[in-house]
Coordinates of N, CA, C and O in Angstrom, one line a residue:
M21 N 23.8 -178.8 -70.3 CA 23.7 -178.0 -68.9 C 24.8 -177.0 -69.1 O 25.7 -176.9 -68.0
T22 N 25.1 -176.2 -70.0 CA 26.2 -175.3 -69.9 C 25.7 -173.9 -69.7 O 24.5 -173.5 -70.1
I23 N 26.4 -173.1 -69.1 CA 26.2 -171.8 -68.7 C 27.1 -170.8 -69.6 O 28.2 -170.9 -69.2
P24 N 26.7 -170.2 -70.6 CA 27.7 -169.5 -71.7 C 28.3 -168.2 -70.9 O 29.4 -168.0 -71.3
E25 N 27.6 -167.5 -70.2 CA 28.2 -166.4 -69.8 C 29.1 -166.6 -68.4 O 28.8 -167.3 -67.7
Q26 N 30.1 -165.6 -68.2 CA 30.7 -165.7 -67.1 C 30.2 -165.2 -65.7 O 30.3 -165.7 -64.7
N27 N 29.2 -164.4 -65.9 CA 28.4 -163.8 -64.7 C 27.1 -164.4 -64.7 O 26.2 -164.3 -65.6
L28 N 26.8 -165.2 -63.6 CA 25.6 -165.9 -63.5 C 24.5 -165.0 -63.1 O 24.6 -164.2 -62.0
T29 N 23.4 -164.9 -63.7 CA 22.2 -164.2 -63.2 C 21.3 -165.3 -62.4 O 21.4 -166.5 -62.6
H30 N 20.4 -164.8 -61.8 CA 19.5 -165.7 -61.0 C 18.6 -166.5 -62.0 O 18.5 -167.5 -61.7
G31 N 18.4 -165.9 -63.1 CA 17.6 -166.7 -64.2 C 18.5 -167.9 -64.7 O 18.0 -169.0 -64.9
Q32 N 19.8 -167.7 -64.9 CA 20.6 -168.7 -65.3 C 20.8 -169.8 -64.2 O 20.8 -170.9 -64.7
I33 N 20.9 -169.4 -63.1 CA 21.0 -170.4 -61.9 C 19.7 -171.2 -61.9 O 19.7 -172.4 -61.8
I34 N 18.5 -170.5 -62.0 CA 17.3 -171.3 -61.9 C 17.2 -172.3 -63.2 O 16.8 -173.4 -62.9
S35 N 17.5 -171.7 -64.3 CA 17.4 -172.7 -65.4 C 18.4 -173.8 -65.3 O 18.1 -175.0 -65.6
Y36 N 19.6 -173.6 -64.8 CA 20.7 -174.6 -64.6 C 20.1 -175.7 -63.5 O 20.1 -176.9 -63.8
L37 N 19.5 -175.2 -62.5 CA 18.9 -176.1 -61.5 C 17.8 -177.0 -62.0 O 17.7 -178.1 -61.8
K38 N 16.9 -176.3 -62.8 CA 15.7 -177.0 -63.2 C 16.1 -178.0 -64.2 O 15.6 -179.2 -64.2
D39 N 17.0 -177.8 -65.0 CA 17.6 -178.7 -65.9 C 18.3 -179.9 -65.3 O 18.0 -181.1 -65.4
F40 N 19.1 -179.6 -64.2 CA 19.7 -180.6 -63.5 C 18.6 -181.6 -62.7 O 18.9 -182.7 -62.8
L41 N 17.7 -180.9 -62.1 CA 16.8 -181.6 -61.4 C 15.9 -182.5 -62.4 O 15.5 -183.6 -62.0
A42 N 15.7 -182.1 -63.5 CA 14.8 -182.8 -64.6 C 15.7 -184.1 -64.9 O 15.0 -185.1 -65.0
K43 N 17.0 -183.9 -65.0 CA 17.8 -185.1 -65.3 C 17.6 -186.2 -64.0 O 17.9 -187.4 -64.4
L44 N 17.4 -185.6 -62.9 CA 17.2 -186.7 -61.9 C 15.8 -187.1 -61.7 O 15.3 -187.8 -60.9
C45 N 14.8 -186.6 -62.6 CA 13.4 -187.1 -62.7 C 12.7 -186.4 -61.4 O 11.9 -187.0 -60.9
V46 N 13.2 -185.2 -61.1 CA 12.5 -184.6 -59.9 C 11.9 -183.3 -60.4 O 12.5 -182.6 -61.2
S47 N 10.6 -183.1 -60.1 CA 9.7 -182.0 -60.5 C 9.7 -181.1 -59.5 O 9.7 -181.3 -58.3
T48 N 9.7 -179.7 -59.9 CA 9.5 -178.7 -58.9 C 8.1 -178.1 -58.9 O 7.5 -178.1 -60.0
Q49 N 7.7 -177.6 -57.7 CA 6.3 -177.0 -57.8 C 6.3 -175.6 -58.4 O 5.3 -175.2 -58.8
E50 N 7.4 -175.0 -58.2 CA 7.6 -173.5 -58.7 C 9.2 -173.4 -59.0 O 9.9 -174.2 -58.8
D51 N 9.5 -172.2 -59.6 CA 11.0 -172.1 -59.8 C 11.7 -171.8 -58.5 O 11.1 -171.5 -57.5
P52 N 12.9 -172.3 -58.4 CA 13.6 -172.2 -57.1 C 13.7 -170.7 -56.8 O 13.8 -169.8 -57.7
Q53 N 13.7 -170.4 -55.6 CA 13.8 -169.0 -55.0 C 15.2 -168.8 -54.7 O 15.8 -169.6 -54.0
I54 N 15.8 -167.7 -55.0 CA 17.1 -167.4 -54.9 C 17.3 -165.9 -54.0 O 16.7 -165.0 -54.4
Q55 N 18.2 -166.1 -53.2 CA 18.7 -164.8 -52.5 C 20.2 -164.9 -52.3 O 20.7 -165.9 -52.1
E56 N 20.8 -163.8 -52.4 CA 22.2 -163.6 -52.0 C 22.4 -163.0 -50.7 O 21.6 -161.9 -50.5
D57 N 23.3 -163.4 -49.9 CA 23.5 -162.7 -48.7 C 24.7 -161.7 -48.9 O 25.3 -161.6 -49.8
A58 N 25.1 -161.1 -47.7 CA 26.2 -160.1 -47.8 C 27.6 -160.8 -48.1 O 28.4 -160.2 -48.6
S59 N 27.6 -162.0 -47.7 CA 28.9 -162.8 -48.0 C 28.9 -163.3 -49.5 O 28.1 -162.8 -50.2
S60 N 29.5 -164.2 -49.7 CA 29.6 -165.0 -51.1 C 28.6 -166.0 -51.2 O 28.8 -167.0 -52.0
L61 N 27.5 -166.1 -50.4 CA 26.5 -167.2 -50.4 C 25.3 -166.9 -51.4 O 24.9 -165.8 -51.4
I62 N 24.9 -167.9 -52.2 CA 23.7 -167.7 -52.9 C 22.8 -168.8 -52.3 O 23.1 -169.9 -52.4
L63 N 21.6 -168.3 -51.6 CA 20.7 -169.3 -51.1 C 19.7 -169.6 -52.0 O 19.0 -168.7 -52.6
V64 N 19.4 -170.9 -52.2 CA 18.4 -171.4 -53.2 C 17.6 -172.3 -52.5 O 17.9 -173.4 -51.9
N65 N 16.2 -172.0 -52.5 CA 15.1 -172.9 -52.0 C 14.4 -173.5 -53.1 O 13.8 -172.8 -53.9
I66 N 14.3 -174.9 -53.3 CA 13.6 -175.6 -54.1 C 12.3 -176.2 -53.6 O 12.5 -176.9 -52.4
S67 N 11.2 -176.0 -54.2 CA 10.0 -176.6 -53.7 C 9.6 -177.8 -54.6 O 9.5 -177.6 -55.8
T68 N 9.2 -178.9 -53.9 CA 9.0 -180.1 -54.7 C 8.2 -181.0 -53.9 O 8.0 -180.9 -52.7
N69 N 7.5 -181.8 -54.5 CA 6.4 -182.8 -53.9 C 7.2 -183.9 -53.5 O 6.7 -184.8 -52.7
E70 N 8.6 -184.2 -53.7 CA 9.4 -185.2 -53.4 C 10.5 -184.9 -52.4 O 11.8 -185.2 -52.7
P71 N 10.3 -184.1 -51.4 CA 11.5 -183.6 -50.6 C 12.3 -184.6 -50.0 O 13.5 -184.5 -49.9
Q72 N 11.7 -185.8 -49.5 CA 12.4 -186.7 -49.0 C 13.5 -187.5 -49.8 O 14.7 -187.8 -49.3
L73 N 13.2 -187.4 -51.0 CA 14.2 -187.9 -51.9 C 15.5 -187.0 -52.0 O 16.5 -187.4 -52.1
L74 N 15.2 -185.8 -52.2 CA 16.3 -184.8 -52.2 C 17.0 -184.5 -50.9 O 18.3 -184.1 -50.8
I75 N 16.3 -184.6 -49.9 CA 17.0 -184.4 -48.5 C 17.7 -185.6 -48.0 O 18.8 -185.3 -47.5
G76 N 17.0 -186.6 -48.0 CA 17.6 -187.9 -47.4 C 17.7 -188.0 -46.0 O 17.4 -187.0 -45.3
K77 N 18.3 -189.1 -45.4 CA 18.4 -189.3 -44.0 C 19.5 -188.2 -43.5 O 20.6 -188.2 -44.0
N78 N 19.1 -187.4 -42.5 CA 20.1 -186.5 -41.8 C 20.6 -185.6 -42.9 O 21.7 -185.1 -42.8
A79 N 19.8 -185.2 -43.9 CA 20.3 -184.3 -44.9 C 21.4 -184.7 -45.8 O 22.1 -183.9 -46.4
T80 N 21.6 -186.1 -45.9 CA 22.8 -186.6 -46.6 C 22.6 -186.2 -48.2 O 23.8 -185.8 -48.8
N81 N 21.6 -186.5 -48.6 CA 21.4 -186.2 -50.1 C 21.4 -184.9 -50.4 O 22.1 -184.4 -51.4
L82 N 20.9 -184.0 -49.5 CA 20.9 -182.6 -49.7 C 22.3 -182.0 -49.6 O 22.7 -181.2 -50.5
N83 N 23.0 -182.4 -48.8 CA 24.6 -181.8 -48.7 C 25.2 -182.5 -49.9 O 26.0 -181.8 -50.4
S84 N 25.0 -183.7 -50.3 CA 25.7 -184.2 -51.4 C 25.2 -183.4 -52.8 O 26.1 -183.1 -53.6
L85 N 24.0 -183.1 -52.9 CA 23.5 -182.6 -54.1 C 24.0 -181.0 -54.0 O 24.5 -180.6 -55.1
Q86 N 24.1 -180.5 -52.9 CA 24.7 -179.1 -52.6 C 26.2 -179.1 -53.3 O 26.6 -178.3 -53.9
H87 N 26.7 -180.1 -52.6 CA 28.3 -180.3 -53.0 C 28.5 -180.4 -54.6 O 29.4 -179.8 -55.1
L88 N 27.8 -181.4 -55.1 CA 27.8 -181.6 -56.4 C 27.5 -180.5 -57.4 O 28.2 -180.0 -58.4
L89 N 26.4 -179.7 -57.0 CA 26.1 -178.5 -57.7 C 27.1 -177.4 -57.8 O 27.6 -176.8 -58.7
N90 N 27.7 -177.2 -56.5 CA 28.9 -176.2 -56.5 C 30.1 -176.7 -57.3 O 30.7 -175.7 -58.0
I91 N 30.4 -178.0 -57.3 CA 31.5 -178.4 -58.2 C 31.2 -178.2 -59.7 O 31.9 -177.7 -60.5
L92 N 30.0 -178.5 -60.2 CA 29.6 -178.3 -61.5 C 29.6 -177.0 -61.8 O 30.1 -176.6 -63.1
L93 N 29.2 -176.1 -61.1 CA 29.1 -174.6 -61.5 C 30.5 -174.1 -61.6 O 30.8 -173.3 -62.4
R94 N 31.4 -174.5 -60.6 CA 32.9 -174.1 -60.7 C 33.5 -174.7 -61.9 O 34.4 -173.9 -62.6
R95 N 33.2 -175.8 -62.4 CA 33.7 -176.4 -63.6 C 33.3 -175.6 -64.9 O 33.9 -175.4 -65.9
Q96 N 32.0 -175.2 -64.7 CA 31.4 -174.4 -66.0 C 32.0 -173.1 -66.1 O 32.2 -172.6 -67.2
I97 N 32.2 -172.4 -64.9 CA 32.6 -171.1 -64.8 C 33.7 -170.9 -63.9 O 33.5 -171.0 -62.7
E98 N 34.9 -170.7 -64.5 CA 36.2 -170.7 -63.8 C 36.1 -169.6 -62.6 O 36.7 -169.8 -61.5
E99 N 35.5 -168.5 -63.0 CA 35.4 -167.3 -61.9 C 34.2 -167.3 -61.0 O 34.1 -166.4 -60.3
F100 N 33.6 -168.4 -61.1 CA 32.4 -168.7 -60.1 C 33.1 -168.7 -58.6 O 33.5 -169.8 -58.3
D101 N 32.9 -167.8 -57.8 CA 33.5 -167.7 -56.6 C 32.5 -167.7 -55.4 O 32.8 -167.4 -54.3
K102 N 31.4 -168.0 -55.7 CA 30.2 -167.8 -54.8 C 30.0 -169.4 -54.4 O 30.5 -170.3 -55.0
K103 N 29.1 -169.6 -53.3 CA 28.9 -170.9 -52.9 C 27.3 -171.0 -52.9 O 26.6 -170.1 -52.3
L104 N 26.8 -172.0 -53.5 CA 25.3 -172.2 -53.5 C 25.0 -172.9 -52.3 O 25.6 -173.8 -51.8
V105 N 24.0 -172.5 -51.6 CA 23.5 -173.3 -50.3 C 21.9 -173.7 -50.7 O 21.2 -172.8 -51.0
I106 N 21.9 -174.9 -50.9 CA 20.5 -175.6 -51.3 C 19.6 -175.9 -50.1 O 20.1 -176.4 -49.1
D107 N 18.5 -175.5 -50.3 CA 17.4 -175.8 -49.3 C 16.2 -176.4 -50.1 O 16.0 -176.1 -51.2
I108 N 15.7 -177.4 -49.5 CA 14.5 -178.1 -50.0 C 13.3 -177.8 -49.0 O 13.3 -178.3 -48.0
N109 N 12.2 -177.2 -49.8 CA 11.0 -177.1 -48.9 C 11.3 -176.4 -47.7 O 10.7 -176.8 -46.6
N110 N 12.2 -175.5 -47.6 CA 12.8 -174.7 -46.4 C 13.2 -175.7 -45.2 O 13.0 -175.4 -44.1
Y111 N 13.6 -176.8 -45.7 CA 14.2 -177.8 -44.6 C 15.3 -177.2 -43.8 O 15.3 -177.2 -42.5
R112 N 16.3 -176.5 -44.3 CA 17.4 -176.0 -43.8 C 16.8 -174.9 -42.7 O 17.3 -174.7 -41.7
Q113 N 15.9 -174.1 -43.1 CA 15.3 -173.0 -42.4 C 14.8 -173.6 -41.1 O 14.9 -172.9 -40.1
A114 N 14.0 -174.5 -41.1 CA 13.4 -175.3 -40.1 C 14.4 -175.8 -39.1 O 14.4 -175.9 -37.9
K115 N 15.5 -176.3 -39.7 CA 16.7 -177.0 -39.0 C 17.3 -175.8 -38.2 O 17.7 -175.9 -37.0
I116 N 17.5 -174.6 -38.7 CA 18.2 -173.5 -38.0 C 17.3 -173.0 -37.0 O 17.9 -173.0 -35.9
K117 N 16.1 -173.1 -37.2 CA 15.2 -172.7 -36.0 C 15.3 -173.7 -34.9 O 15.3 -173.2 -33.8
Y118 N 15.3 -175.0 -35.2 CA 15.4 -175.9 -34.2 C 16.6 -175.9 -33.4 O 16.7 -175.9 -32.3
L119 N 17.8 -175.8 -34.2 CA 19.1 -175.7 -33.7 C 19.2 -174.3 -32.6 O 19.9 -174.4 -31.6
K120 N 18.6 -173.2 -33.1 CA 18.6 -172.1 -32.2 C 17.8 -172.4 -30.9 O 18.3 -171.9 -29.8
E121 N 16.8 -173.1 -31.0 CA 16.2 -173.5 -29.8 C 17.0 -174.4 -28.9 O 17.0 -174.1 -27.6
I122 N 17.7 -175.3 -29.4 CA 18.6 -176.1 -28.6 C 19.7 -175.3 -28.0 O 20.1 -175.5 -26.8
V123 N 20.2 -174.4 -28.7 CA 21.4 -173.5 -28.2 C 20.8 -172.7 -27.1 O 21.4 -172.5 -26.1
K124 N 19.6 -172.2 -27.2 CA 19.0 -171.4 -26.1 C 18.9 -172.2 -24.9 O 19.3 -171.7 -23.8
E125 N 18.3 -173.4 -25.0 CA 18.3 -174.2 -23.9 C 19.6 -174.6 -23.2 O 19.8 -174.6 -22.1
A126 N 20.6 -174.8 -24.1 CA 21.9 -175.3 -23.7 C 22.6 -174.2 -23.0 O 23.3 -174.4 -21.9
S127 N 22.4 -172.9 -23.5 CA 23.3 -171.7 -23.0 C 22.6 -171.4 -21.6 O 23.4 -171.1 -20.8
V128 N 21.3 -171.5 -21.5 CA 20.6 -171.4 -20.1 C 21.3 -172.4 -19.0 O 21.6 -171.9 -18.0
K129 N 21.3 -173.5 -19.6 CA 21.9 -174.7 -18.7 C 23.3 -174.4 -18.3 O 23.7 -174.6 -17.2
A130 N 24.1 -174.0 -19.2 CA 25.5 -173.7 -19.0 C 25.7 -172.5 -18.0 O 26.5 -172.6 -17.3
M131 N 24.9 -171.5 -18.3 CA 25.0 -170.4 -17.3 C 24.4 -170.6 -15.8 O 25.1 -170.1 -14.9
T132 N 23.4 -171.3 -15.7 CA 23.0 -171.8 -14.4 C 23.7 -172.8 -13.7 O 24.0 -172.5 -12.5
T133 N 24.3 -173.6 -14.4 CA 25.1 -174.7 -13.7 C 26.6 -174.3 -13.7 O 27.4 -175.0 -13.1
K134 N 27.0 -173.4 -14.5 CA 28.4 -173.0 -14.8 C 29.4 -174.2 -15.1 O 30.5 -174.3 -14.7
K135 N 28.7 -175.1 -15.9 CA 29.4 -176.2 -16.3 C 29.4 -176.4 -18.0 O 28.4 -175.7 -18.7
T136 N 30.3 -176.9 -18.5 CA 30.4 -176.9 -20.0 C 29.2 -178.1 -20.5 O 29.0 -179.1 -19.8
I137 N 28.5 -177.6 -21.6 CA 27.4 -178.4 -22.2 C 27.8 -179.0 -23.5 O 28.4 -178.2 -24.2
T138 N 27.7 -180.3 -23.7 CA 28.3 -180.9 -24.8 C 26.9 -181.3 -25.6 O 26.1 -182.0 -25.2
L139 N 27.0 -180.8 -26.9 CA 25.9 -181.0 -27.9 C 26.1 -182.2 -28.5 O 27.3 -182.9 -28.6
K140 N 25.1 -182.8 -29.2 CA 25.1 -184.0 -29.8 C 26.0 -183.8 -31.2 O 26.3 -182.6 -31.5
P141 N 26.6 -184.8 -31.8 CA 27.4 -184.6 -33.0 C 26.6 -183.9 -34.2 O 25.4 -184.2 -34.3
M142 N 27.3 -182.9 -34.8 CA 26.7 -182.2 -35.9 C 27.5 -182.1 -37.1 O 28.7 -182.2 -37.0
N143 N 26.8 -181.9 -38.3 CA 27.8 -181.5 -39.5 C 28.2 -180.1 -39.4 O 27.8 -179.3 -38.5
S144 N 29.0 -179.7 -40.4 CA 29.7 -178.3 -40.3 C 28.7 -177.3 -40.4 O 28.7 -176.3 -39.8
F145 N 27.6 -177.5 -41.2 CA 26.5 -176.4 -41.3 C 25.8 -176.2 -39.9 O 25.7 -175.1 -39.6
E146 N 25.5 -177.3 -39.3 CA 24.8 -177.1 -37.8 C 25.8 -176.5 -36.9 O 25.4 -175.7 -36.1
R147 N 27.0 -176.9 -37.0 CA 28.0 -176.4 -36.0 C 28.1 -174.9 -36.2 O 28.3 -174.1 -35.2
R148 N 28.2 -174.5 -37.5 CA 28.4 -173.1 -37.8 C 27.1 -172.4 -37.2 O 27.4 -171.2 -36.7
V149 N 25.9 -172.8 -37.4 CA 24.8 -172.1 -36.7 C 25.0 -172.0 -35.2 O 24.7 -170.8 -34.8
V150 N 25.5 -173.0 -34.6 CA 25.6 -172.9 -33.0 C 26.7 -171.8 -32.8 O 26.3 -170.9 -31.9
H151 N 27.9 -171.9 -33.4 CA 28.8 -170.9 -33.2 C 28.2 -169.5 -33.4 O 28.7 -168.5 -32.6
L152 N 27.8 -169.2 -34.5 CA 27.2 -167.9 -34.9 C 26.1 -167.4 -33.9 O 25.9 -166.3 -33.7
E153 N 25.2 -168.4 -33.4 CA 24.3 -167.9 -32.4 C 24.9 -167.5 -31.1 O 24.1 -166.5 -30.5
L154 N 26.1 -167.9 -30.8 CA 26.6 -167.4 -29.5 C 27.8 -166.7 -29.7 O 28.5 -166.4 -28.6
V155 N 28.2 -166.3 -30.8 CA 29.5 -165.6 -31.0 C 29.7 -164.4 -30.3 O 30.7 -163.9 -29.8
N156 N 28.6 -163.6 -29.9 CA 28.6 -162.3 -29.3 C 28.1 -162.4 -27.9 O 27.7 -161.4 -27.1
H157 N 27.9 -163.7 -27.3 CA 27.5 -163.9 -26.1 C 28.4 -163.4 -25.0 O 29.5 -163.8 -25.0
P158 N 28.0 -162.6 -24.1 CA 28.9 -162.2 -23.1 C 29.6 -163.1 -22.0 O 30.6 -162.9 -21.6
D159 N 28.9 -164.1 -21.9 CA 29.0 -165.0 -20.8 C 29.5 -166.4 -21.2 O 29.9 -167.4 -20.3
L160 N 29.4 -166.8 -22.5 CA 29.5 -168.1 -23.0 C 30.5 -168.0 -24.2 O 30.6 -167.1 -25.0
T161 N 31.1 -169.2 -24.4 CA 32.0 -169.6 -25.6 C 31.6 -170.8 -26.2 O 31.3 -171.7 -25.4
T162 N 32.0 -171.0 -27.4 CA 31.8 -172.3 -27.9 C 33.1 -172.8 -28.7 O 33.9 -172.1 -29.0
Q163 N 33.2 -174.2 -28.8 CA 34.2 -174.9 -29.2 C 33.9 -176.1 -30.0 O 33.0 -176.8 -29.5
S164 N 34.4 -176.4 -31.1 CA 34.0 -177.7 -31.8 C 35.2 -178.7 -31.4 O 36.4 -178.3 -31.3
I165 N 34.7 -179.9 -31.0 CA 35.6 -180.9 -30.6 C 35.4 -182.3 -31.4 O 34.3 -182.3 -32.0
G166 N 36.2 -183.1 -31.4 CA 36.0 -184.4 -31.9 C 36.5 -184.4 -33.5 O 36.9 -183.4 -34.0
T167 N 36.3 -185.5 -34.2 CA 36.7 -185.5 -35.4 C 35.5 -186.4 -36.3 O 34.7 -187.1 -35.8
G168 N 35.4 -186.1 -37.6 CA 34.5 -186.9 -38.5 C 33.0 -186.8 -38.0 O 32.7 -185.7 -37.7
K169 N 32.4 -187.9 -38.0 CA 30.9 -187.9 -37.6 C 30.7 -187.5 -36.3 O 29.5 -187.3 -35.8
D170 N 31.8 -187.6 -35.4 CA 31.6 -187.4 -33.9 C 31.8 -186.0 -33.6 O 31.9 -185.6 -32.3
R171 N 32.1 -185.1 -34.6 CA 32.4 -183.7 -34.2 C 31.3 -183.0 -33.6 O 30.1 -183.1 -34.2
R172 N 31.4 -182.2 -32.7 CA 30.3 -181.7 -31.9 C 30.8 -180.4 -31.4 O 32.0 -180.0 -31.3
V173 N 29.8 -179.6 -30.8 CA 30.1 -178.2 -30.2 C 29.9 -178.5 -28.7 O 29.1 -179.1 -28.2
I174 N 30.9 -177.8 -28.1 CA 30.7 -177.6 -26.5 C 30.4 -176.1 -26.3 O 30.9 -175.2 -27.0
I175 N 29.5 -175.8 -25.3 CA 29.1 -174.5 -24.9 C 29.7 -174.4 -23.4 O 29.2 -175.3 -22.6
K176 N 30.5 -173.4 -23.2 CA 31.1 -173.4 -21.8 C 31.1 -171.8 -21.3 O 31.4 -171.0 -22.1
P177 N 30.8 -171.7 -20.1 CA 30.9 -170.4 -19.5 C 32.3 -169.8 -19.6 O 33.2 -170.6 -19.4
Y178 N 32.4 -168.7 -19.8 CA 34.0 -168.0 -19.5 C 34.2 -168.3 -18.1 O 33.4 -168.0 -17.1
S179 N 35.4 -168.5 -17.9 CA 36.0 -168.8 -16.4 C 36.2 -167.5 -16.0 O 36.7 -166.5 -16.5
S180 N 35.8 -167.3 -14.6 CA 36.1 -166.0 -14.0 C 37.6 -165.8 -13.8 O 38.0 -164.7 -13.4
E181 N 38.4 -166.9 -13.9 CA 39.8 -166.8 -13.6 C 40.6 -166.2 -14.9 O 41.7 -165.9 -14.8
I182 N 40.0 -166.1 -16.0 CA 40.5 -165.8 -17.2 C 40.9 -164.4 -17.3 O 40.1 -163.4 -16.9

């Protein structure tokens, strides 16, 4: 599983991922789909008949797989300064859609009641989605509170006294 060149092409990433998944005895339905965003993220969606194995409970396996692949790529290529974001059967995309719906409901509640709304504990990926969804909201602000597995986001209206 070595990547000889310093600059990764999408084909090299696909080959690396397929080899890695084969060693885990996981078959893919098609080649992983890769997109790069404006920042230094490389978004990879893997289609498989065994998504539950790769995703795990609360995406624990998915997050671990993503972390491991990023470490391996950085060890293979010293100048690899991008971050792979792994998705399995569009799980993360569905999660983002769900989180945006939660944020919409919570933001309406925060504005109508003029009270702080505390969301359930979330991992860093989920908290980031919430913060980005409301970053430009004129009447609300977000803040992460807590530590570890209890870290969560609060949505609060701007105080008229500020």
